[in-house]
Coordinates of C-alpha atoms in Angstrom, one line a residue:
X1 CA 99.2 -12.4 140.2
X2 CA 101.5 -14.6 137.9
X3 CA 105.1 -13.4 138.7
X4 CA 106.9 -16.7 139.1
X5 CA 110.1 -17.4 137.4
X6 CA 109.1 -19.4 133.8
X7 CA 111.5 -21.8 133.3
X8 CA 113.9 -20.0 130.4
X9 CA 115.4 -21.5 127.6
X10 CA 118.9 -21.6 128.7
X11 CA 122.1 -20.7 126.4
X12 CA 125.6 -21.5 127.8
X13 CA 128.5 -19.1 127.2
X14 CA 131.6 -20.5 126.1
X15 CA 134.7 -20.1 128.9
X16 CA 137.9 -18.6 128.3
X17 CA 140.4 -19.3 131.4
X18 CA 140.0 -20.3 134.8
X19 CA 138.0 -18.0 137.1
X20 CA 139.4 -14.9 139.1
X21 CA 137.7 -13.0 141.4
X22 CA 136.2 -11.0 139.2
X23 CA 135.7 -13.6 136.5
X24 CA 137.5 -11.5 133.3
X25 CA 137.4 -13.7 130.3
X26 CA 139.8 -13.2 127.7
X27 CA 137.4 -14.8 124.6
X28 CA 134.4 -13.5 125.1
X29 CA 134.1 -11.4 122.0
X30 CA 132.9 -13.8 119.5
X31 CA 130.2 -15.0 122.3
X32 CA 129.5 -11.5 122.2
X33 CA 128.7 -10.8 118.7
X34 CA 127.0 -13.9 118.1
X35 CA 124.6 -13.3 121.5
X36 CA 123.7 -9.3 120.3
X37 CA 123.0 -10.2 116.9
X38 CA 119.3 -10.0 117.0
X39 CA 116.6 -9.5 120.2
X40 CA 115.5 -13.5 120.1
X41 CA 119.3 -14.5 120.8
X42 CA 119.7 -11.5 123.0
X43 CA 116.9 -12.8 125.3
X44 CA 118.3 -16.1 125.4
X45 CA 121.3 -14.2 126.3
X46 CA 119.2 -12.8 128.9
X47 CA 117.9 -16.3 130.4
X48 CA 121.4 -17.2 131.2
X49 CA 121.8 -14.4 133.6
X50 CA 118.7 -15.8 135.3
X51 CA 120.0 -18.8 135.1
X52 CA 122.3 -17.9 137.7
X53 CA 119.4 -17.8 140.3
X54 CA 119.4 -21.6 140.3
X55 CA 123.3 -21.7 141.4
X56 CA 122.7 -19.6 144.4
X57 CA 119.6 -21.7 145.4
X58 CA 120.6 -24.8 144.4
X59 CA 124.5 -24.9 144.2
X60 CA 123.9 -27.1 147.6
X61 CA 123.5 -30.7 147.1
X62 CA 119.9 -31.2 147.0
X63 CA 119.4 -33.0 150.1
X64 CA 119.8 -30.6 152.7
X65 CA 118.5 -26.5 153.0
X66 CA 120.3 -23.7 154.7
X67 CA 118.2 -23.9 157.2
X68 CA 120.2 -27.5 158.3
X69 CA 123.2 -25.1 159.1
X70 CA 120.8 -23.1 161.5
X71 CA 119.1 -24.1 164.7
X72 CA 116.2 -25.0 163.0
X73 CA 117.2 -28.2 161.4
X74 CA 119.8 -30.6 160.3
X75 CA 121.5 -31.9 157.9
X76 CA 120.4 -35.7 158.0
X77 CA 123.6 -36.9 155.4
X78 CA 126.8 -36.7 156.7
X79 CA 128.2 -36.4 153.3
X80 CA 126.3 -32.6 152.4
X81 CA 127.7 -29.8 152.8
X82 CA 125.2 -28.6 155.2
X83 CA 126.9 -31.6 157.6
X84 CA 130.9 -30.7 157.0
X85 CA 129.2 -26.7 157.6
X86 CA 128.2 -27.5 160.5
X87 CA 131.1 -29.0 162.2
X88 CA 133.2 -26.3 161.5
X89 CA 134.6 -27.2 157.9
X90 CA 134.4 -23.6 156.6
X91 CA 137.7 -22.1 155.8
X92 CA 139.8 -19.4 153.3
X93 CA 140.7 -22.4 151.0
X94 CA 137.2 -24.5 151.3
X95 CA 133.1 -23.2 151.6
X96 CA 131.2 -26.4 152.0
X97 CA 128.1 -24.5 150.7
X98 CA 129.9 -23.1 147.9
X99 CA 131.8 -20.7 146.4
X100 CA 129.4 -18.2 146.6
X101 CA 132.5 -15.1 145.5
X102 CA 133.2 -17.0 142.4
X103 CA 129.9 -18.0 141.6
X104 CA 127.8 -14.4 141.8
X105 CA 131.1 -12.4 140.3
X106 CA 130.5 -15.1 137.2
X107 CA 126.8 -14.2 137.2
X108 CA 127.6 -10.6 137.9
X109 CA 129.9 -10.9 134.7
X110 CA 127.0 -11.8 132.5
X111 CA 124.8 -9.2 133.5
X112 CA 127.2 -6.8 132.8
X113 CA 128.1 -8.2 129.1
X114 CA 124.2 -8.2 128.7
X115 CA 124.4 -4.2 129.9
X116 CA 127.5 -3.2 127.5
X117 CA 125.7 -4.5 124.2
X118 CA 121.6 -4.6 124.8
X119 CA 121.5 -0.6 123.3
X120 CA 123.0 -1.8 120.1
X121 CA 120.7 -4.8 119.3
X122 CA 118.3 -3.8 116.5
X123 CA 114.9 -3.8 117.3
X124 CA 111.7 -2.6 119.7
X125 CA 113.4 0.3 121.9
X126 CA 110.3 -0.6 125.2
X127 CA 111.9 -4.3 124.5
X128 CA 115.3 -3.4 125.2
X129 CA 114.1 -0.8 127.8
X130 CA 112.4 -3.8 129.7
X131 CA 115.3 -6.1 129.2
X132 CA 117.7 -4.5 130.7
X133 CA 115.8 -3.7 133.7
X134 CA 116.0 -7.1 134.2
X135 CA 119.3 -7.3 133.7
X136 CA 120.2 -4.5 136.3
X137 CA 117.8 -6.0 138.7
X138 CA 119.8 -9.3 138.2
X139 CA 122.6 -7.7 138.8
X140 CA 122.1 -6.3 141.7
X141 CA 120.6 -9.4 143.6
X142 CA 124.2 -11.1 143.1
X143 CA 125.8 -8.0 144.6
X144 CA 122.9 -8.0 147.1
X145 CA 124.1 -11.8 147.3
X146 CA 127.8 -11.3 148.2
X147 CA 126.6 -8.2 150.8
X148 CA 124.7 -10.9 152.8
X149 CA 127.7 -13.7 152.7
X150 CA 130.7 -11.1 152.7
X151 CA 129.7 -8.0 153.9
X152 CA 131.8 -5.3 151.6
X153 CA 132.4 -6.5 148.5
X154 CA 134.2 -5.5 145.0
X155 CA 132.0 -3.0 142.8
X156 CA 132.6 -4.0 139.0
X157 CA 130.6 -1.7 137.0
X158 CA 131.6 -2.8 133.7
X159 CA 133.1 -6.0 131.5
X160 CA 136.8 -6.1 132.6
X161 CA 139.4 -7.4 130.4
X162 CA 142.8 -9.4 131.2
X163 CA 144.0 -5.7 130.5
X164 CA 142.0 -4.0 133.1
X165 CA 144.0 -3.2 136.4
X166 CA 142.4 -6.6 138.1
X167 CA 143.9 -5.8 141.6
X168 CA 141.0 -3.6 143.4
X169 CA 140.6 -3.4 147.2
X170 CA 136.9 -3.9 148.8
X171 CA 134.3 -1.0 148.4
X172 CA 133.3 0.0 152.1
X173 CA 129.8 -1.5 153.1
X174 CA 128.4 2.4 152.4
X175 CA 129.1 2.3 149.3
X176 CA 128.2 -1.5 147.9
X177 CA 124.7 -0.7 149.6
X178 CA 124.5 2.7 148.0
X179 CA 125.5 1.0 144.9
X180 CA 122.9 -1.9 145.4
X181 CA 120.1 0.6 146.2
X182 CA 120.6 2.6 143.1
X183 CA 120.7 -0.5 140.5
X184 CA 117.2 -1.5 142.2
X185 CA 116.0 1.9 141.7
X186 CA 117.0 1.9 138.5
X187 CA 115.5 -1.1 137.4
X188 CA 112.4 0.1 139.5
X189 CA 112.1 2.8 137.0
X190 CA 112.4 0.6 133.8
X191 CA 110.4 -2.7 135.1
X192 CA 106.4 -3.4 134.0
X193 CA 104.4 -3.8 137.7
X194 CA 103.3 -7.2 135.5
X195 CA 104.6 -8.6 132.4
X196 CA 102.6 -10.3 129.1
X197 CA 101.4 -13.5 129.5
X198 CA 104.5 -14.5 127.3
X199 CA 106.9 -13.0 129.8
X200 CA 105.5 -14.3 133.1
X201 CA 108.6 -14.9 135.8
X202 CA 110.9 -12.3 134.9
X203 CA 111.9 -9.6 137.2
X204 CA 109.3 -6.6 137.9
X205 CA 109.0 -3.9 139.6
X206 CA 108.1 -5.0 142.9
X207 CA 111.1 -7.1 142.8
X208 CA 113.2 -4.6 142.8
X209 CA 112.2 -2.6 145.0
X210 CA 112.0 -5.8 147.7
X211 CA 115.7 -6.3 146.7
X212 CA 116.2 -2.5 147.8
X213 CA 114.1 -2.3 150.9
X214 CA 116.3 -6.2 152.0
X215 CA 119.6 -4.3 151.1
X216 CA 118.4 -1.2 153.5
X217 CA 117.3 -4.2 156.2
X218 CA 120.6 -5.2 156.4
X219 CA 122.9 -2.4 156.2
X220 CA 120.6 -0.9 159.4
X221 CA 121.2 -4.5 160.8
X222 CA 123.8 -4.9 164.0
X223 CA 125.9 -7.0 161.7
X224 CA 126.8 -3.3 159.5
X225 CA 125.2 -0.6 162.2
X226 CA 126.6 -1.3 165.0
X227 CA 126.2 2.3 166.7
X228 CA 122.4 1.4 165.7
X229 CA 121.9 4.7 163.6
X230 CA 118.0 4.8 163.6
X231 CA 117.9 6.5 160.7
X232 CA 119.0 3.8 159.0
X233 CA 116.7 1.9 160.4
X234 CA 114.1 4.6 158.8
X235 CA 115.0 4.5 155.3
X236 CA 114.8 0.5 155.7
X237 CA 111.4 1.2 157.0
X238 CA 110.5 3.4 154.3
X239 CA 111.6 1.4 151.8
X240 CA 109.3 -1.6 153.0
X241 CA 106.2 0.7 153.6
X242 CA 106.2 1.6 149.8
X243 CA 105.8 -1.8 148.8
X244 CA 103.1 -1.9 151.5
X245 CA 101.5 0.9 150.3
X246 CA 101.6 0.8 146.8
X247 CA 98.0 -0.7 145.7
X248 CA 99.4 -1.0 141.8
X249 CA 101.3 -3.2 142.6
X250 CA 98.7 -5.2 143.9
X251 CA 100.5 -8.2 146.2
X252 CA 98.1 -9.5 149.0
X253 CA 98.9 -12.3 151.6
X254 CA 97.6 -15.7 150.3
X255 CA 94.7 -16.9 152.4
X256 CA 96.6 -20.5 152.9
X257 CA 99.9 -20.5 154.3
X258 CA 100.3 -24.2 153.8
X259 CA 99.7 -24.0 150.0
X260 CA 101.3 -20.4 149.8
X261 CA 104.5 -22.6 149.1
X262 CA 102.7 -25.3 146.7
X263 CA 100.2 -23.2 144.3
X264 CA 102.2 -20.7 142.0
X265 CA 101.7 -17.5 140.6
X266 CA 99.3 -16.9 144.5
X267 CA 99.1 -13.5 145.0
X268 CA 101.8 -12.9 147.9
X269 CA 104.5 -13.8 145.6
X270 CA 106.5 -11.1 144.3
X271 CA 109.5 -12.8 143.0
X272 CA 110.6 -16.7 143.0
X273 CA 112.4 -19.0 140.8
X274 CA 111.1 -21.9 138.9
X275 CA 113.0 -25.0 139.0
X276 CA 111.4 -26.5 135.9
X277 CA 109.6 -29.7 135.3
X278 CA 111.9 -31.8 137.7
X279 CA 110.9 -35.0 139.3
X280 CA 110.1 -34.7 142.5
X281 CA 113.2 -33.9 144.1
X282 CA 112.2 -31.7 147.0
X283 CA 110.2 -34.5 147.9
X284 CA 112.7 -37.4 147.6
X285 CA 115.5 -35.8 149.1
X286 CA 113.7 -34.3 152.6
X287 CA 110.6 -36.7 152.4
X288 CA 110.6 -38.9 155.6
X289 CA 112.6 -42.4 155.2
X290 CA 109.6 -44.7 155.7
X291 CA 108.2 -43.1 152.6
X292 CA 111.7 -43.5 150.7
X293 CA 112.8 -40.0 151.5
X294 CA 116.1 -38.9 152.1
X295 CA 115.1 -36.8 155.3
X296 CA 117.6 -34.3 154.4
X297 CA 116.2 -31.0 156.4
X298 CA 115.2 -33.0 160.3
X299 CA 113.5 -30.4 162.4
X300 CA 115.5 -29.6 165.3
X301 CA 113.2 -29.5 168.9
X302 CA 114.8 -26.4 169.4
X303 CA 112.4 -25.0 166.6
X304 CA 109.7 -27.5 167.1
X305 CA 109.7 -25.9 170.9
X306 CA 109.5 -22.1 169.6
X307 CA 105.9 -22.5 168.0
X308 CA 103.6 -21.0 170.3
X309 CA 100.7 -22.5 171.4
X310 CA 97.3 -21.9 169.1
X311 CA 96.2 -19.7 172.2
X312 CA 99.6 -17.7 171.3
X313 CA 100.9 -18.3 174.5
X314 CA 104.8 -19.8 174.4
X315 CA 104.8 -23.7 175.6
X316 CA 107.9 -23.2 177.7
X317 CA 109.5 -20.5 180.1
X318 CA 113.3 -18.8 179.5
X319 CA 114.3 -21.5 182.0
X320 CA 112.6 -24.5 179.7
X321 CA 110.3 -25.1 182.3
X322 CA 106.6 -25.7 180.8
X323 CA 104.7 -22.7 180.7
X324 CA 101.6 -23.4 182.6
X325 CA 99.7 -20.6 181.2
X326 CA 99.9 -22.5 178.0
X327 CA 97.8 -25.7 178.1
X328 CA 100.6 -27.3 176.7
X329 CA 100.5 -31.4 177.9
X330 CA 104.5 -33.2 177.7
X331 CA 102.1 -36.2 177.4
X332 CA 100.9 -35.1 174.3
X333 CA 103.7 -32.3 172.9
X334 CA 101.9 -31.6 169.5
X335 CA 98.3 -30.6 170.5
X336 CA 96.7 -27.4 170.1
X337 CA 99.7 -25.7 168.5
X338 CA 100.3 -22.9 165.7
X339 CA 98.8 -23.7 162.6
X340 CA 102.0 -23.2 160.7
X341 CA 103.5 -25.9 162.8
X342 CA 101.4 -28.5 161.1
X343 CA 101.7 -26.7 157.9
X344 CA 105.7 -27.1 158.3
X345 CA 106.5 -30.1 160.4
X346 CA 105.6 -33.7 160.2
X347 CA 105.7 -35.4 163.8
X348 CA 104.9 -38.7 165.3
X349 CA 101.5 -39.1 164.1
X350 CA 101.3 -36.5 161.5
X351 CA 98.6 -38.2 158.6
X352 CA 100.9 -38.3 156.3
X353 CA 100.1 -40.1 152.1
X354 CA 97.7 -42.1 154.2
X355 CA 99.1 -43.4 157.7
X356 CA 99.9 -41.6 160.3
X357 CA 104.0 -40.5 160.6
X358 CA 105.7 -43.5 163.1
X359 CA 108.8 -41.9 163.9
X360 CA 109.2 -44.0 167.3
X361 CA 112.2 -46.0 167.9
X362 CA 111.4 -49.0 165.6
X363 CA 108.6 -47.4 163.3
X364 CA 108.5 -47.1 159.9
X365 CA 110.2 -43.4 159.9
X366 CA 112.0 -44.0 163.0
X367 CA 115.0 -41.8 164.4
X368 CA 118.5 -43.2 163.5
X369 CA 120.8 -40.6 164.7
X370 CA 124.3 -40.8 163.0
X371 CA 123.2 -42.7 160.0
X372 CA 122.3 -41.2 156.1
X373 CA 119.3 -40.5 154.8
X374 CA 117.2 -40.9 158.2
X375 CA 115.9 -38.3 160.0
X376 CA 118.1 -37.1 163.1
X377 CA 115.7 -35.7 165.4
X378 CA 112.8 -37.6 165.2
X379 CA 110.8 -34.9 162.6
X380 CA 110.8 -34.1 158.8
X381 CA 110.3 -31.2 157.2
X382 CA 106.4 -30.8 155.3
X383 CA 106.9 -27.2 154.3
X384 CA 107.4 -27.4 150.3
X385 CA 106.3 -30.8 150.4
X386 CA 103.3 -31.8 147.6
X387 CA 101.9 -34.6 149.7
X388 CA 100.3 -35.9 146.1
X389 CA 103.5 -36.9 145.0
X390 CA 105.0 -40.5 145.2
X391 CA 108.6 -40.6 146.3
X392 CA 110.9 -42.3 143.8
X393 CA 107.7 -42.5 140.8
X394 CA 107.8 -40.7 137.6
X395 CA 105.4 -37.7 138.4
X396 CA 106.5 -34.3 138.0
X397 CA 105.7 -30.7 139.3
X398 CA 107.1 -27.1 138.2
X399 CA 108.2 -26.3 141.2
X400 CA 109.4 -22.8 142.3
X401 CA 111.6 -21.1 145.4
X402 CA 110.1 -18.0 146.1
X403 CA 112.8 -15.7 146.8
X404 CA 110.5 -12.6 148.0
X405 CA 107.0 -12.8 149.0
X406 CA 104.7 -9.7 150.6
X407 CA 104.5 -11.6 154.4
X408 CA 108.5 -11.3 154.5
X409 CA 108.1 -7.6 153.4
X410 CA 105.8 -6.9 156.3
X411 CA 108.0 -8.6 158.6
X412 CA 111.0 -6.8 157.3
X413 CA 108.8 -3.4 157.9
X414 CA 107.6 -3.8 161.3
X415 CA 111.1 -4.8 162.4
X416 CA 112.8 -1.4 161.0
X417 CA 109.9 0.9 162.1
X418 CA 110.2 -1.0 165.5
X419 CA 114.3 -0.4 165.8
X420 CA 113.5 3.3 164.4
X421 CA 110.8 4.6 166.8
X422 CA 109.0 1.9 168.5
X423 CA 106.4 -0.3 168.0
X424 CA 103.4 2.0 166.9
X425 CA 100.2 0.7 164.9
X426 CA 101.7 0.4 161.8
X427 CA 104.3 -2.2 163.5
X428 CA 101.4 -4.0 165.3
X429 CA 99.0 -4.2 162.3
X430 CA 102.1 -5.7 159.8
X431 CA 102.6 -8.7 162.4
X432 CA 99.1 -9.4 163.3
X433 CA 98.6 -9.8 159.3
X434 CA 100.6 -12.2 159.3
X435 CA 99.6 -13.8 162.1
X436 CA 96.2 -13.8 161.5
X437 CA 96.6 -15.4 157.9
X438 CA 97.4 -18.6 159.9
X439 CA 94.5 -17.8 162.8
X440 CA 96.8 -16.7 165.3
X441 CA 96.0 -14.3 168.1
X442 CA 97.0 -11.0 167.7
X443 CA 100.5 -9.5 169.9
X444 CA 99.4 -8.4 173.2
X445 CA 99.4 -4.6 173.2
X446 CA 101.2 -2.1 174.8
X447 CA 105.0 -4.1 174.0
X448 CA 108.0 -2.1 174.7
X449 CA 110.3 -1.9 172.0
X450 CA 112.5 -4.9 173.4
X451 CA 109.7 -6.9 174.0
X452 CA 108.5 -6.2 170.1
X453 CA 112.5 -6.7 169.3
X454 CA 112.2 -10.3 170.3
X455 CA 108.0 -11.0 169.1
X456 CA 109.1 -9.9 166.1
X457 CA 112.7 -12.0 165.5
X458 CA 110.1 -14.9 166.9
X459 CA 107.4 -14.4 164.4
X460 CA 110.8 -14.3 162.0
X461 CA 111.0 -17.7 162.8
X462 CA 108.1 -19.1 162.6
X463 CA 106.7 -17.7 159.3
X464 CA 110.0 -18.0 157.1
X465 CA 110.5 -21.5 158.6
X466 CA 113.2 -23.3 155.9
X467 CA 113.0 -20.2 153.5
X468 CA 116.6 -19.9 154.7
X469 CA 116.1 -16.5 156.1
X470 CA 116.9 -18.0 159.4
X471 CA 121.0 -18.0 158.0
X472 CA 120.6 -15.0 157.4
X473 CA 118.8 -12.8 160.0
X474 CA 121.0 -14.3 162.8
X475 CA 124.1 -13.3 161.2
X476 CA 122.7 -9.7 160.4
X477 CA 121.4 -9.8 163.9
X478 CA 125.1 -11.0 165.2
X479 CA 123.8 -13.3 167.5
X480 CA 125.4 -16.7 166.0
X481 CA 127.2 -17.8 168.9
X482 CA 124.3 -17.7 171.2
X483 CA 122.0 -19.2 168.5
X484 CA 124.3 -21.2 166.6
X485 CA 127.0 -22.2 168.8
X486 CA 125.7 -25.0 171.1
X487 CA 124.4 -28.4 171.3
X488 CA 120.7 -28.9 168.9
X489 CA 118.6 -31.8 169.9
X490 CA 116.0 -33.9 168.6
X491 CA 112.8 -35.9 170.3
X492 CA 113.4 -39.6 170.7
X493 CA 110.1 -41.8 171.3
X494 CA 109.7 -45.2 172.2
X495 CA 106.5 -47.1 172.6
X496 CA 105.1 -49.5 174.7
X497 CA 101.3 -50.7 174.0
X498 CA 99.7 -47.2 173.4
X499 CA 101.7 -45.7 175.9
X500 CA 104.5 -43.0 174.0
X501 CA 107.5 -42.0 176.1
X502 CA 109.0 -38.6 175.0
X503 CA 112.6 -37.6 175.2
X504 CA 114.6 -34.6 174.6
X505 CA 117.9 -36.0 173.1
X506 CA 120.9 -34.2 172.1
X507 CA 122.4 -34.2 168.1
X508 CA 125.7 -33.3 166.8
X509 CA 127.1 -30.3 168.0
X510 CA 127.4 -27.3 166.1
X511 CA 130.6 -25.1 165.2
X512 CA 130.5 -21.5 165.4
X513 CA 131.8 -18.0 166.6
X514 CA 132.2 -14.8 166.1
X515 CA 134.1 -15.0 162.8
X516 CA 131.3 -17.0 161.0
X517 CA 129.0 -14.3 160.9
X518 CA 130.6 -13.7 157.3
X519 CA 132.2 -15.9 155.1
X520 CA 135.8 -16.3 154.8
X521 CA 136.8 -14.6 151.2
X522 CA 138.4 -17.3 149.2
X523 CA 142.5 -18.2 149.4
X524 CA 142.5 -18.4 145.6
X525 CA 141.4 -14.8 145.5
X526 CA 143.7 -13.4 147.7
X527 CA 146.3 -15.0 146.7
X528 CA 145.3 -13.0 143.0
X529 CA 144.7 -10.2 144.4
X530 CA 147.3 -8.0 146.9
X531 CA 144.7 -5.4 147.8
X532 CA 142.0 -7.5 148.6
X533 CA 141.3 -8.1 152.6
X534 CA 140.4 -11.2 154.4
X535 CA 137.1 -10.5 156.3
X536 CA 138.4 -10.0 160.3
X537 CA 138.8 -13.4 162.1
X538 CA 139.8 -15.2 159.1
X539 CA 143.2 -14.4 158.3

């Protein structure tokens, strides 16, 4: 199934004045008519608006993930965002990550130029038709965007001029996820389930309805329902069985989860971005030191301790106690565990470009907490990583960031139909999937719904490792402060003869509470804008 992102010849729109919050340009008519003179410019037109994808996915410095601003990693370089994020430099007048408002409002713009002009471009009408499905689709993944970061947001339907009333108050959430719903079923309705050859990457139908059933997951989320209204809970469900069940569209898990992320175009993939013909930069900047990585993303133990055994039995007890029902051995802490943990991780003695991974105090990828560009807790991430590839060497790869995939859809299902009426078949047969793609027992049987609650925010975890769902699902979940909010640690080793001695160390603190399950809305824009509300906390 080829649906990766091609990368798009790229055209770049000429700026009129500095950017508001809802990014009006005053010069944008000549950039107009020459972009809608004819369908070949149009469509480069069009490529720009995908363009945008690459801001929201790459707008961090390259060294570090989201996931380094969750408990699953961290952010190696103390001079990335992803370090000044976690220490609590996130304010009104400063996002370390980004200015996310600004950035999707700009992209958001575009889409809607695209939308005002595409009817009136001579030639074919199915071209147009299939061009500006893309186009809403687009747009509605940067509102779907701000929803996650924000919450409520500013609906723009249409191109606003320096003219237009500029000073509008935030939609309520019902209404930006009603409006998010109904631009990915309209661009359901006008997207191919597969494109041409020539057109492989752009947005299809399965897209958009992923974007739809990820808007539903999040509204029924604590974060927006917090009098848990099951029935939104069902229509989330709903929404994520009709991918499930829709054999046209044809998506099936990959059979190997640790190429899943390497081989494009597999057929779980329903929609991802491709980065281009790079060097190897996912590999320099989070490959381990010894190698000449930069060891942006380090592990944290905290995630390294929540793969289960390969007996699916948890190593440790609530009370981090070893779980002797497990088999796991302190003595020898990587044995016998998940198969996705070797598939994501590299470890002390990991095989690794042909040696084995010495992150022991003194090896060759040793643990240098508080310095750049060495891992902080003693592991690197693999997950992503094309082991073929020489750090710092000419070789390229076209390398893609799938931004929805068919296991996420599952997972997204069985949570909803769990949270609307209990873990039934359906719920047990979407995890086991997945867990059985990586030869992992299936769930025990007969779970209450609390007990699925938390399999399933595990299984979460584990399977969308660094995919940077992590940010996200705790802050829907509101649950930051417990997960977020306290001291992460690494595994320092030191070696004597053959002997290894293994301790649990602690790493930088983390910043965060309840405020910081949303982003603060920018000063700049408030100051702009009198009827515009800071999000609660943040004022």
């Amino acid at each position: 199934m080829k649906r990766l992102l091609n990368f798009l010849v790229l055209i770049v729109l000429a700026a009129g004045c500095d950017k508001s919050i809802l990014d009006r340009q005053p010069n944008d008519q000549m950039t107009e008519a020459a972009a809608f003179e004819d369908l070949l410019v149009t469509e480069k037109f069009l490529n720009n608006v995908y363009s945008e994808l690459y801001g929201g996915i790459y707008n961090r410095t390259p060294n570090y993930l989201l996931s380094s601003t969750t408990d699953d990693a961290d952010a190696a370089n103390l001079t990335t965002g992803g370090y000044t994020f976690n220490i609590g430099a996130l304010s009104p007048t400063g996002n370390p990550l980004g200015d996310y408002w600004g950035m999707y409002y700009s992209a958001i713009r575009k889409a809607n130029i695209f939308l005002k002009n595409i009817d009136h471009v001579p030639g074919s009408a199915a071209v147009k038709e299939r061009m500006k499905g893309e186009a809403i689709f687009l747009k509605a993944f940067f509102y779907q965007q701000l929803l996650k970061g924000y919450g409520a947001f500013i609906i723009v339907d249409g191109v606003l001029s320096v003219n237009d009333d500029l000073a509008l108050p935030r939609n309520t959430v019902d209404e930006c996820v009603a409006y998010i719903t109904g631009l990915a079923d309209q661009a359901a309705s006008l997207l191919p389930v597969v494109h041409e050859s020539s057109q492989l990457g752009r947005a299809t139908k399965g897209a958009a309805l992923a974007l739809k059933a990820e808007a539903l997951l999040f509204y029924a989320s604590p974060m927006h329902n917090p009098l848990n209204d099951k029935q939104r809970w069902k229509v989330a469900a709903d929404a994520a069985k009709a991918i499930l069940d829709d054999s046209e569209l044809g998506y099936e898990l990959f059979n190997d989860y640790r190429n899943l992320f390497l081989v494009n175009n597999n057929s779980e993939v329903i929609f991802a971005f491709m980065a281009g013909g790079s060097l190897n930069t996912m590999e320099v900047a989070n490959g381990p030191s010894g190698y000449g990585g930069w060891s942006g993303t380090s592990p944290t133990q905290e995630l390294v301790d929540a793969y289960e055994m390969a007996n699916g039995v948890a190593p440790f007890l609530a009370d981090g106690s070893v779980n002797p029902a497990s088999g796991y051995d302190p003595l020898n802490p990587y044995e016998n565990r998940d198969p996705r943990f070797y598939a994501s991780i590299l470890y002390n003695g990991a095989p690794w470009q042909g040696r084995a991974i010495e992150s022991f105090v003194g090896g060759a990828d040793g643990i240098s907490v508080g310095t750049h560009t060495r891992s902080q807790t003693g592991y690197f991430m693999k997950k992503f990583l094309d082991e073929s590839l020489t750090v710092n060497s000419a070789q390229r790869r076209a390398a893609t960031w799938i931004l929805f995939r068919l296991g996420t859809v599952m997972l997204d299902f069985a949570e909803s139909r769990n949270e609307a009426s209990g873990p039934d078949a359906d719920v047990y047969a979407a995890v086991n999937a997945v867990r059985a793609r990586s030869s992992m027992p299936a769930l025990a049987e007969n779970l209450s719904q609390d007990e699925m609650r938390v399999r399933i925010r595990q299984e979460r975890r584990i399977e969308l490792a660094f995919e940077d769902n992590r940010f996200w699902d705790v802050r829907r979940w509101k649950i930051g402060v417990q997960a977020f909010g306290r001291q992460m640690h690494g595994m320092r080793i030191t070696r004597t003869g053959n002997e290894l001695k293994y301790e649990r160390i602690p790493i930088r603190a983390r910043v965060f509470d309840e405020k910081r399950h949303l982003f603060p809305i920018p000063q700049s824009e408030l100051n702009k804008n009198p009827n515009l509300e800071q999000n609660e906390g943040w004022k």
